[in-house]
Short mmCIF file of C-alpha atoms and ligand atoms in Angstrom, two decimals:
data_model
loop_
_atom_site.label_atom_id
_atom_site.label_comp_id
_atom_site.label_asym_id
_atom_site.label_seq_id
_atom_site.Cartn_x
_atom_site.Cartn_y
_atom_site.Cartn_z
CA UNK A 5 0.00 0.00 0.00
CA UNK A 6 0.91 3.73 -0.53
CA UNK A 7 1.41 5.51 2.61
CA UNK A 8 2.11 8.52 3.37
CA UNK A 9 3.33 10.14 7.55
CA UNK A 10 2.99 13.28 7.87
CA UNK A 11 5.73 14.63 11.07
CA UNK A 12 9.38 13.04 11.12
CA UNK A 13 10.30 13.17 14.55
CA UNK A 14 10.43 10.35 17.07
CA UNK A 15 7.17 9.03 16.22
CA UNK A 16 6.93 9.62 12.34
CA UNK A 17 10.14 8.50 10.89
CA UNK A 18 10.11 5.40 13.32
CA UNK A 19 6.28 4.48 11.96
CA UNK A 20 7.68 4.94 8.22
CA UNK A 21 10.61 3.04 8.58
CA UNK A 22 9.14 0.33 10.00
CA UNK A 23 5.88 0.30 7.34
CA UNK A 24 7.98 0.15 4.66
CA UNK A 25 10.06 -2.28 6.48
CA UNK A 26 6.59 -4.37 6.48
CA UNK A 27 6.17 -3.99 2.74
CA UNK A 28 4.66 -0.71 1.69
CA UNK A 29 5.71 2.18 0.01
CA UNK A 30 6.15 5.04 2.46
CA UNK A 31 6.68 8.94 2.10
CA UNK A 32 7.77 10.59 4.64
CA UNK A 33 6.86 14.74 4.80
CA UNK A 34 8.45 17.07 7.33
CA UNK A 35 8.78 20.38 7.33
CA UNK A 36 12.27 20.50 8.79
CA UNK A 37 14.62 20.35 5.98
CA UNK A 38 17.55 19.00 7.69
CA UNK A 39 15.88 16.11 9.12
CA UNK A 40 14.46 15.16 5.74
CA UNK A 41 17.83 15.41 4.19
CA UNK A 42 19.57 13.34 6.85
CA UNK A 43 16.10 10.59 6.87
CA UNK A 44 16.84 10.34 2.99
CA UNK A 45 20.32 9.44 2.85
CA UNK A 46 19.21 7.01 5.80
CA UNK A 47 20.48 8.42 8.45
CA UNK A 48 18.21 9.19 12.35
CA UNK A 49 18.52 12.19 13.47
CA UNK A 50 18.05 11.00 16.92
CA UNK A 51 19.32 7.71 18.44
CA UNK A 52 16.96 4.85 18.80
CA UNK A 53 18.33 1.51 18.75
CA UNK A 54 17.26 -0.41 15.09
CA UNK A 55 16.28 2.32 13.36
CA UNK A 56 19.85 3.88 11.72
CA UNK A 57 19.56 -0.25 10.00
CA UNK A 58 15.41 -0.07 8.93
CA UNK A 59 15.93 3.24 7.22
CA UNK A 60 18.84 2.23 5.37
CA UNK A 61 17.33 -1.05 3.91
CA UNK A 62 13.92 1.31 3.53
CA UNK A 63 15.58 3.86 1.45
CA UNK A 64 17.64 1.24 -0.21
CA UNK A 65 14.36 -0.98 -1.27
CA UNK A 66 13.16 2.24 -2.83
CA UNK A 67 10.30 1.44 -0.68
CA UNK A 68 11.02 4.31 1.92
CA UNK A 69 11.25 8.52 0.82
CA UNK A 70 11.56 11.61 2.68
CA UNK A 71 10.43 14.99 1.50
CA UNK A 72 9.63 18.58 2.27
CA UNK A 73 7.05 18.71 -0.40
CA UNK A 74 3.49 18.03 0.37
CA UNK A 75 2.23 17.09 -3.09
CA UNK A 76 4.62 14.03 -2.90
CA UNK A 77 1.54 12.73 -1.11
CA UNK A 78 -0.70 12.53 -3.71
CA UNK A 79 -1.58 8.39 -4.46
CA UNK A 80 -1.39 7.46 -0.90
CA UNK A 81 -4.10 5.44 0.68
CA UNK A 82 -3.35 6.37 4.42
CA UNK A 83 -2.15 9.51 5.43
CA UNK A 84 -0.62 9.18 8.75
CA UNK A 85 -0.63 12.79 11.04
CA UNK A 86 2.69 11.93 13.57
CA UNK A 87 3.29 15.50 13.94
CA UNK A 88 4.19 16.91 17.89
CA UNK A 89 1.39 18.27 20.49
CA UNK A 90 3.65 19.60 22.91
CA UNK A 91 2.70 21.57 26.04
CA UNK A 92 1.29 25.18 25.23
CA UNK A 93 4.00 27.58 26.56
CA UNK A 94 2.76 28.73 30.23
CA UNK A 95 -0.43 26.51 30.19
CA UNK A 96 -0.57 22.86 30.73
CA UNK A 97 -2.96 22.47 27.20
CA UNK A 98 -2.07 20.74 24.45
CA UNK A 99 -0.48 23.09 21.28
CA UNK A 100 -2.58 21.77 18.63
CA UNK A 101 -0.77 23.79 15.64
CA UNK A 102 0.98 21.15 14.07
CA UNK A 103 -1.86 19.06 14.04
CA UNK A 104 -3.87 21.18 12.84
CA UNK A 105 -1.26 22.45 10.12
CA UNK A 106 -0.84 19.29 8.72
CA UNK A 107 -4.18 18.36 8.12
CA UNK A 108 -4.53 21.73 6.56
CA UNK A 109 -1.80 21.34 4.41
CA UNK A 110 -2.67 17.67 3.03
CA UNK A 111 -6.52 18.39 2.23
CA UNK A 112 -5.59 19.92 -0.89
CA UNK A 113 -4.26 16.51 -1.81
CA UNK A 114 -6.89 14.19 -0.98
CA UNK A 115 -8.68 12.28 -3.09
CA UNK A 116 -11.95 10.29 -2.70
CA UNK A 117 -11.91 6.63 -0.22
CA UNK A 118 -8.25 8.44 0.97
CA UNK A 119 -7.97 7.94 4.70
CA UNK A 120 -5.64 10.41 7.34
CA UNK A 121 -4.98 8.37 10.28
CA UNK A 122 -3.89 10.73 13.48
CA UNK A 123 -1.20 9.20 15.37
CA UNK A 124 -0.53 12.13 17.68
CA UNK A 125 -2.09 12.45 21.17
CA UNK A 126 -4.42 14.89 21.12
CA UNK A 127 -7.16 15.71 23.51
CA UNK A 128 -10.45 14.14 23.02
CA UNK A 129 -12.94 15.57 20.87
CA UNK A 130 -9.88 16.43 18.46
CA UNK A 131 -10.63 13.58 16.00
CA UNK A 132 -14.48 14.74 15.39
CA UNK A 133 -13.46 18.39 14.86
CA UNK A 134 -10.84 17.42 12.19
CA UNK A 135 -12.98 14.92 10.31
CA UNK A 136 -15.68 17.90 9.86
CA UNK A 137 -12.55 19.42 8.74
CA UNK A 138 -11.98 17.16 6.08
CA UNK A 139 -15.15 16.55 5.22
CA UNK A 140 -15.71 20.11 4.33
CA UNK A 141 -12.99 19.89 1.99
CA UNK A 142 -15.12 17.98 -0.18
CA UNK A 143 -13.12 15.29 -1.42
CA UNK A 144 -14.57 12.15 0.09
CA UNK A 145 -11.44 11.83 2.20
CA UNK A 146 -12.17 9.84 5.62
CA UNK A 147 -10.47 10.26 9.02
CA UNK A 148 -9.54 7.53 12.03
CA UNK A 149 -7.79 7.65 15.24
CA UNK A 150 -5.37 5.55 15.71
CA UNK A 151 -2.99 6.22 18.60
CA UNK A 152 0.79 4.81 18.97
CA UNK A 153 1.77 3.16 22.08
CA UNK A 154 5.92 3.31 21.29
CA UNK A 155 8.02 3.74 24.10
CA UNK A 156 11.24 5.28 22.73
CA UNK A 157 13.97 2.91 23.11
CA UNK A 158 11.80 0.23 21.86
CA UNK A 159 10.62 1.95 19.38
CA UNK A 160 11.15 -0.34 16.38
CA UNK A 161 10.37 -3.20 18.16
CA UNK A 162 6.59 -1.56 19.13
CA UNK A 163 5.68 -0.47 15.88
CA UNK A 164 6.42 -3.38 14.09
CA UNK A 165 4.99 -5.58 16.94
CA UNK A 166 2.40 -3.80 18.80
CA UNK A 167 1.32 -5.16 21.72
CA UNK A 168 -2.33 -3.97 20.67
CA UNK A 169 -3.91 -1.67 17.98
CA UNK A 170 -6.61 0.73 18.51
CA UNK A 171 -8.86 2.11 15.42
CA UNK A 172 -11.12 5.43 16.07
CA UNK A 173 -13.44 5.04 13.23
CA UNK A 174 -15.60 6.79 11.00
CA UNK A 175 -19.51 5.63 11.50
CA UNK A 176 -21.91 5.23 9.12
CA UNK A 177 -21.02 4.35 5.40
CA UNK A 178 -17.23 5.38 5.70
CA UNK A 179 -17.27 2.75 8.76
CA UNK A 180 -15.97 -0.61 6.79
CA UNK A 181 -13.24 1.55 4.38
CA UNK A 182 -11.77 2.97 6.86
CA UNK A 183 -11.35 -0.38 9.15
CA UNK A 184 -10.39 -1.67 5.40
CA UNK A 185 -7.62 0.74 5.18
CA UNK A 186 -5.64 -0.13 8.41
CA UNK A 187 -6.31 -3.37 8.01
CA UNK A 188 -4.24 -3.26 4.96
CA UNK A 189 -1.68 -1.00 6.61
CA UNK A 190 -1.22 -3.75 10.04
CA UNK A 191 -1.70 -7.01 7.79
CA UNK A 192 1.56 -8.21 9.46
CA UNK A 193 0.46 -7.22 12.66
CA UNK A 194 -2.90 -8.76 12.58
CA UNK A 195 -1.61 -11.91 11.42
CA UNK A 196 -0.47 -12.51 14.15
CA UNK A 197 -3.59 -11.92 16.32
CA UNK A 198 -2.38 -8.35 17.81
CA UNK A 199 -5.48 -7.74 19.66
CA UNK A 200 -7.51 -4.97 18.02
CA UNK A 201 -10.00 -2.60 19.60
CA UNK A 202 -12.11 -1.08 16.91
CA UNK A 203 -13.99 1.78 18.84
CA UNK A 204 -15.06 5.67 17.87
CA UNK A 205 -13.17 8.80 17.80
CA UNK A 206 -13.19 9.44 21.40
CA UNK A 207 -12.90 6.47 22.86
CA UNK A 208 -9.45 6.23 20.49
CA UNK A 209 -8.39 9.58 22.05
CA UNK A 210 -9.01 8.78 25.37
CA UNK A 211 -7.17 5.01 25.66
CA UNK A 212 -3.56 6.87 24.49
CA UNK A 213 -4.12 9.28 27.03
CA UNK A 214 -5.76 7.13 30.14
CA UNK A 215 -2.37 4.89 29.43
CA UNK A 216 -0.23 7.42 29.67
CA UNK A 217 -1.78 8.74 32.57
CA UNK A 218 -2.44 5.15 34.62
CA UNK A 219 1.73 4.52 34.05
CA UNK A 220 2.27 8.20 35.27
CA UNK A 221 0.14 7.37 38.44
CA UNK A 222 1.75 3.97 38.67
CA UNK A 223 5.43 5.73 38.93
CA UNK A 224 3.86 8.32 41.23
CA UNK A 225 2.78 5.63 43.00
CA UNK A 226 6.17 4.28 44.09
CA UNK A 227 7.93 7.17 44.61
CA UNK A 228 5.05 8.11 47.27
CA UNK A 229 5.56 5.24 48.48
CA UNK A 230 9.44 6.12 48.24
CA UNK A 231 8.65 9.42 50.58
CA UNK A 232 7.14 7.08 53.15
CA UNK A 233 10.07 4.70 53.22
CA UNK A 234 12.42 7.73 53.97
CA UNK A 235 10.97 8.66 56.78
CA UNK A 236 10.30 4.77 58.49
CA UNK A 237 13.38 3.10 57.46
CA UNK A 238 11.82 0.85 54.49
CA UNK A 239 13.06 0.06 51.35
CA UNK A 240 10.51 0.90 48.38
CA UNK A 241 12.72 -1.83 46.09
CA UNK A 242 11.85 -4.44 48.20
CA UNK A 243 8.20 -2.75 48.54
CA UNK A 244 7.93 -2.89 44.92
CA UNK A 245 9.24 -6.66 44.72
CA UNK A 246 6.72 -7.49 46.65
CA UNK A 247 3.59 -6.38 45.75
CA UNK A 248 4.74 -6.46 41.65
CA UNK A 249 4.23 -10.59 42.72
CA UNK A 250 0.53 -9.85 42.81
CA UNK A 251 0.27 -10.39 39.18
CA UNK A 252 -3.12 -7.83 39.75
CA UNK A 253 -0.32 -4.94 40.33
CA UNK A 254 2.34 -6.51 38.30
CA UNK A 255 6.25 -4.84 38.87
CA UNK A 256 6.71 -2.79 35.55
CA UNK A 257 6.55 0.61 35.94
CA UNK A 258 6.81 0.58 39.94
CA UNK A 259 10.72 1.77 39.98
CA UNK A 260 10.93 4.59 42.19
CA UNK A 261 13.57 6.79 41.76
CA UNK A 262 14.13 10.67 40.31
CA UNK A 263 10.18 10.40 38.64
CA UNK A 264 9.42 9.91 35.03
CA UNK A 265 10.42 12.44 32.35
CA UNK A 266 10.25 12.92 28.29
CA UNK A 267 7.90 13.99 25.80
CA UNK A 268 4.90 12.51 26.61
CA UNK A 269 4.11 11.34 29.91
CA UNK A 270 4.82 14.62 31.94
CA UNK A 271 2.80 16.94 28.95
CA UNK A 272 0.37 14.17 28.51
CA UNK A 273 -0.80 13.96 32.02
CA UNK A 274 -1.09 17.81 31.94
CA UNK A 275 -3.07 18.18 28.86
CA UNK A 276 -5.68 15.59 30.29
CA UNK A 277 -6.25 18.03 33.06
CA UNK A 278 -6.88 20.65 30.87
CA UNK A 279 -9.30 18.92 28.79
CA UNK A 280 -11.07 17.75 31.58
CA UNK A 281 -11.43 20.65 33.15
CA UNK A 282 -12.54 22.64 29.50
CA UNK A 283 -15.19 19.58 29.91
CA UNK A 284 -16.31 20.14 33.20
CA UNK A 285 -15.30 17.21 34.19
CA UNK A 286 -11.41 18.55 36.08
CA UNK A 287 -12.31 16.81 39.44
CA UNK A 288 -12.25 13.23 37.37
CA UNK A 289 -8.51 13.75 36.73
CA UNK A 290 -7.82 16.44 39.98
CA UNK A 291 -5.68 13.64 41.31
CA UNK A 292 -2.80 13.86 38.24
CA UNK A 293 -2.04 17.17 39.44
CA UNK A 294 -0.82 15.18 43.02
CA UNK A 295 0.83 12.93 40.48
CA UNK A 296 2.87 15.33 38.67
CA UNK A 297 3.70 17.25 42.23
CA UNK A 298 5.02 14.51 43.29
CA UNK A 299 6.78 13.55 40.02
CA UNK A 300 8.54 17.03 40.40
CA UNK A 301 9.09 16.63 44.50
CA UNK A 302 11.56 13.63 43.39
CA UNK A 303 13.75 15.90 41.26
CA UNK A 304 13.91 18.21 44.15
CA UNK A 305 14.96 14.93 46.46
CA UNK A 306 17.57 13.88 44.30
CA UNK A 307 19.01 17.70 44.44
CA UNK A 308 18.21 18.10 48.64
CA UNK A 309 20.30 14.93 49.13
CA UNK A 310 23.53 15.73 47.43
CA UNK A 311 23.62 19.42 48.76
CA UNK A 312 22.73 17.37 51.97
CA UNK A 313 25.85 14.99 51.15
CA UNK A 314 28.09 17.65 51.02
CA UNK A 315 27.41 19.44 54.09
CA UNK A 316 24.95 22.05 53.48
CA UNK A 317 26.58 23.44 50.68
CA UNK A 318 28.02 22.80 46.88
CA UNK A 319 29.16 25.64 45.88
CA UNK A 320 32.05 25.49 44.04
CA UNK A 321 32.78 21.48 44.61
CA UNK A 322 32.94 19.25 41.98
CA UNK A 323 29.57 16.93 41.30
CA UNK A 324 29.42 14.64 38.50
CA UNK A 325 26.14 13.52 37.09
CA UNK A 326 26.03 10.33 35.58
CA UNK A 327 23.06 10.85 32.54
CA UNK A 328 21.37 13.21 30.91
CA UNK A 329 18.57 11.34 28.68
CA UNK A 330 14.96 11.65 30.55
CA UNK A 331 15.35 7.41 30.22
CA UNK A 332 18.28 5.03 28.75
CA UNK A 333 18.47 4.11 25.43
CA UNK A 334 17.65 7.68 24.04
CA UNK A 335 19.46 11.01 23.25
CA UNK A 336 15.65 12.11 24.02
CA UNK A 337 16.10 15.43 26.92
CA UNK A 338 12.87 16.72 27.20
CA UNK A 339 11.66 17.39 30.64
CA UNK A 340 14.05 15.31 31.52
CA UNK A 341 14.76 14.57 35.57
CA UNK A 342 18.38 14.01 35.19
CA UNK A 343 18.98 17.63 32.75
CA UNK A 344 16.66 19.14 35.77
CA UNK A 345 18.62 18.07 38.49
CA UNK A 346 22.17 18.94 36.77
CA UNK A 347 20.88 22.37 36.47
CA UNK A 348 19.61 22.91 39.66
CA UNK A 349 22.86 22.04 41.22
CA UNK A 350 24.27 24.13 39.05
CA UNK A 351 22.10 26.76 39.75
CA UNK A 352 23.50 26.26 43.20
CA UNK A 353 27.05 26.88 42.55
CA UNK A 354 28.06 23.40 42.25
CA UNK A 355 30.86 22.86 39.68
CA UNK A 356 28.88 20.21 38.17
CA UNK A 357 29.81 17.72 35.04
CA UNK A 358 27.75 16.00 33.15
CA UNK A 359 28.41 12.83 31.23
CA UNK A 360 26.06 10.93 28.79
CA UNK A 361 26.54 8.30 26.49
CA UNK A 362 24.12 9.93 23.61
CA UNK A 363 22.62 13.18 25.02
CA UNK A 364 25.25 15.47 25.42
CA UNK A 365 24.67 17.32 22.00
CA UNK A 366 21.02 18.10 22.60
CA UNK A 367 21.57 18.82 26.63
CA UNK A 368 24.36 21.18 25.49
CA UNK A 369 22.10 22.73 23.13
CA UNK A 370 19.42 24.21 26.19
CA UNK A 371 21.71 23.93 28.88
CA UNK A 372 25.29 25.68 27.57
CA UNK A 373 26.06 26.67 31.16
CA UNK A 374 27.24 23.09 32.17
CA UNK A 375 30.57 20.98 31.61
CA UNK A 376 29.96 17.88 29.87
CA UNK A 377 32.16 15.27 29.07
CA UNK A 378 31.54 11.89 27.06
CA UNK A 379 34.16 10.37 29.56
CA UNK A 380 32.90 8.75 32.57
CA UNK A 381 36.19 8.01 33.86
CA UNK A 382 36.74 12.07 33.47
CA UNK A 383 32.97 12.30 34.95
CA UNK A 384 34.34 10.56 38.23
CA UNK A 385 37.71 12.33 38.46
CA UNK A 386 38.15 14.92 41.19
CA UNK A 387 34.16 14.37 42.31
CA UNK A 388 33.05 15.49 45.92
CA UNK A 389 30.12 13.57 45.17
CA UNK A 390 28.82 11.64 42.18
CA UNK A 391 24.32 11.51 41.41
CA UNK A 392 23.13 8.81 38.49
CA UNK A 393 20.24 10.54 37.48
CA UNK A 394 19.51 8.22 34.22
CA UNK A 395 20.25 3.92 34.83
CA UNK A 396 22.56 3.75 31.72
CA UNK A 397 24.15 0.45 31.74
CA UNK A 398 27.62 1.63 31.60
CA UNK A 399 27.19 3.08 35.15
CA UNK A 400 25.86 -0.01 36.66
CA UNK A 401 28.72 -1.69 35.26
CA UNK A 402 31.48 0.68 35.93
CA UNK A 403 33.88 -0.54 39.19
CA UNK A 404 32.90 1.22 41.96
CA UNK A 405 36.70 0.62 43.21
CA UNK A 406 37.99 2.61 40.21
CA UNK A 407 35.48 4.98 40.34
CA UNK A 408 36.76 5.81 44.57
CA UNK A 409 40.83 6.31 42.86
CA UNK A 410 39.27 8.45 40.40
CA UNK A 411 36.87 10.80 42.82
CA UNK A 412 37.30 12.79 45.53
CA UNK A 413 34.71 12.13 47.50
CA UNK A 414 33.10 8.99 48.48
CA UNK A 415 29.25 10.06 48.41
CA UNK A 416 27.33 8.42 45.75
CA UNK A 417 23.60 9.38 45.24
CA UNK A 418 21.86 6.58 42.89
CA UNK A 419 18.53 8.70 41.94
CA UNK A 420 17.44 5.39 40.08
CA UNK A 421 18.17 2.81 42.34
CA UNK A 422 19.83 0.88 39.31
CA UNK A 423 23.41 0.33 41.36
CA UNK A 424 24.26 -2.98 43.38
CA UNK A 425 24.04 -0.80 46.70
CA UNK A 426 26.01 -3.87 48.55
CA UNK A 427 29.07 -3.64 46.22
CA UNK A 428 29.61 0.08 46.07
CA UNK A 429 29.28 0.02 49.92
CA UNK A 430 31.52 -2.49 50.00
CA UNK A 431 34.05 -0.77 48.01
CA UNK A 432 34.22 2.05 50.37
CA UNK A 433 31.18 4.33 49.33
CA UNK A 434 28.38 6.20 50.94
CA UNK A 435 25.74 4.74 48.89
CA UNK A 436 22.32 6.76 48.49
CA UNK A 437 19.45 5.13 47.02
CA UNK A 438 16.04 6.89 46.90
CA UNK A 439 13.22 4.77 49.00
CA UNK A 440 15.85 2.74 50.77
CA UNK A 441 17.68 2.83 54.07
C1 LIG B 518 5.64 6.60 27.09
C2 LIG B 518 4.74 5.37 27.18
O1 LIG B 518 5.38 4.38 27.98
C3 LIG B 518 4.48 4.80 25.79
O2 LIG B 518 3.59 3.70 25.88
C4 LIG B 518 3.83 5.90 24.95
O3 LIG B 518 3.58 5.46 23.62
C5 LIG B 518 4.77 7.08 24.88
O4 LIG B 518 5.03 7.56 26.22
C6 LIG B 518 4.13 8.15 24.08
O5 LIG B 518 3.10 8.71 24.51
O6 LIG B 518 4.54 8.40 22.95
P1 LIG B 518 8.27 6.98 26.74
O7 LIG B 518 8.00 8.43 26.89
O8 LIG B 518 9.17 6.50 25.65
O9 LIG B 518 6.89 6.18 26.54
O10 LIG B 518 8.92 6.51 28.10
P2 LIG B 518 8.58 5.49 29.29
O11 LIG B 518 9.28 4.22 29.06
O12 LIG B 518 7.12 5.44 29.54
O13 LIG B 518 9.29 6.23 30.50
C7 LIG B 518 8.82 7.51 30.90
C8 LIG B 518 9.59 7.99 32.11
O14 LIG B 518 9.22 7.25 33.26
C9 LIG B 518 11.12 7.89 32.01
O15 LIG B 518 11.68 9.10 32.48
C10 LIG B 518 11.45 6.73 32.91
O16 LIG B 518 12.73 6.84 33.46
C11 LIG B 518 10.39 6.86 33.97
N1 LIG B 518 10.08 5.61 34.70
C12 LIG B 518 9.61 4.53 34.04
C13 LIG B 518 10.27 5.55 36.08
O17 LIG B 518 10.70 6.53 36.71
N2 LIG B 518 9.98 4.39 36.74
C14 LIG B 518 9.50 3.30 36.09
O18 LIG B 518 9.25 2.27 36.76
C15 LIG B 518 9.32 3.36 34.72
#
């Protein structure tokens, strides 16, 4: 099938490497020249593990394109809208510009039994209000909702086998093409009994971002939990062990630590309050606002305990913080914990240095006022005291014995709770965990 995705970012040029990886022929449109010209000779322009290799064989098959130019779309089936719906600047709505934009700039293209399939998370009631859209347009176009469940990192892996697939359809007449068309597009997928929901606009809307807001609350969760083990002497790893057996609860998603980060759950959980409240409805959802406070209280934990650690005061000594990525496995840095914390310390006076193993040219980008280095051996040298903000595996593998010739201190604050606490104590640190005794 002829596809076209519409937004080249994390989410787009992931879903059209991987569909033509699954067969079809795939343009990709974005609006950002250099990204297209760097997704066209086959190259990400952000790290994700499997996708430098699926763009190269897509763009190699001929199967895969990248573009700037709308009309490239014209002869697709399924137009898929992956553009961004970041966090309004000083409000906690969703910015609906790029959504809207794009849908604006492929009507003219459209053509009769066409479908545009939104990928983005939007706020519910978004879906209705851009079919009328494209139903006014005249062309006998159709629209579906059809939110993405990737979780960066894994990104390849969830696109190409999701572990469900939800369709927001059409009623009426347009109903059974529409269904049609993604059917087409997941053939692979389906094959292989994915489970499918096939539901209505709103319901679509509102299962990408009730997920995103249950795993928010489920993290929250934890780290309250966390707060309460501070203050009692408990350990929330052991906590979490032990009711993730109760296969009701299950242990994914119950780390506590430094809180979750990125470019969806924090700006996802803030939007739903929003819309709720624009709905009438803000006392439904009141409770994410105690879920994102305490998200944030973490961050300030992590930044508490090494000024703590180093008697009151950082100014001027020498903290290295191990990550930068809001999770491993990503150059990714938006509202990320571990860029938070290195700049409040900074803010402090602490000579901080930062070391990453993919995000130091995007942290340096916002954040030019730190010291980075790629080096972790570097990142340890001369350290008072040393934070993981981000559970690389390179830290939990590093020798905690080398890592005591190389600092200066012997305080080590694990705001992930990824480190073997008995060997680093063992080598002769002070070993912080968050939650834990
Ligand atoms: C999240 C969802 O997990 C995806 O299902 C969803 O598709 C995606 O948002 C999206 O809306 O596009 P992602 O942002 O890639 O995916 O990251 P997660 O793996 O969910 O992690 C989010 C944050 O929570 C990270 O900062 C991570 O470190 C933190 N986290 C995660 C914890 O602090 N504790 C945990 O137990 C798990």
């Amino acid at each position: 099938m002829k596809i076209s995705v519409i937004g080249c970012g994390y989410l787009g040029a992931v879903h059209a490497a991987a569909m033509a990886e699954l067969g079809h022929e795939v343009v990709g449109i974005d609006v950002d020249s250099n990204k297209v010209a760097a997704l066209a000779a086959g190259r990400a322009p952000f790290f994700e593990p499997g996708l430098p290799e699926l763009l190269l064989a897509g763009v190699e098959s001929g199967r895969l394109s990248f573009t700037t130019d709308m009309s490239a779309v014209k002869g697709a089936k399924v137009h898929f809208i992956a553009v961004g719906t970041p966090q309004r600047k000083g409000e906690h709505a969703a910015d609906l510009t790029y959504v809207d934009a794009a849908v604006d700039s492929l009507i003219p293209y459209l053509s009769a039994g066409d479908l545009v399939a939104g990928k983005s998370t939007v706020p519910v009631g978004t879906a209705a209000r851009l079919a009328s859209k494209v139903a006014d347009a005249g062309s006998g176009a159709m629209l579906a909702w059809n939110p993405e469940f990737l979780r960066e990192g894994f990104a390849v892996l969830d696109t190409i086998s999701p572990d469900r697939l939800v369709y927001g359809l059409p009623s009426g007449e347009q109903h059974a093409l529409a269904k049609d068309h993604l059917d087409e597009v997941y053939a692979t997928a389906l094959s292989k009994d994915t489970p499918l929901v096939v539901t209505d606009y709103a319901t679509a809307e509102l299962v990408k971002v009730s997920a995103n807001a249950f795993l928010a609350t489920k993290i929250s969760f934890i780290n309250a939990m966390a707060e309460i083990a501070e203050v009692t002497g408990a350990d929330v790893t052991q906590l979490a062990d032990a009711i993730g057996y109760d296969a009701r609860i299950g242990r994914r998603f119950l780390n506590a630590g430094v809180g979750f980060g990125g470019g969806c759950l924090p700006k996802d959980i803030r939007a739903f309050t929003a819309r709720a409240e624009e709905l009438g409805r803000g006392e439904s959802v009141a409770f994410l606002k105690e879920v994102d406070a305490i998200n944030l209280r973490r961050r300030q934990k992590v930044v508490d305990s090494v000024v703590a650690a180093l008697d009151g005061d950082v100014f001027n000594k020498r903290v290295a913080v191990l990550g930068l990525a809001f999770k491993p496995d990503s150059d990714d840095i938006r509202d990320s914990p571990a860029l938070d914390v290195a700049a409040q310390l900074k803010g402090l006076g602490a000579d901080v240095i930062a070391t990453d193993p993919e995000a130091i040219d995007n942290a340096r980008r916002t954040h030019p006022q730190l010291a980075y280095t790629t080096d972790l051996e570097e990142a340890f040298t001369g350290a008072a005291a040393v934070v993981v903000v981000t559970e690389w595996k390179l830290y939990r593998a590093f020798s905690p014995a080398r890592a005591l010739q190389l600092a200066s201190g012997s305080v080590i604050i694990d705001g992930r709770n990824c480190l073997d606490a008995t060997a680093w104590r063992a080598a002769g640190w002070t070993y912080q965990g968050l939650g834990r005794p």
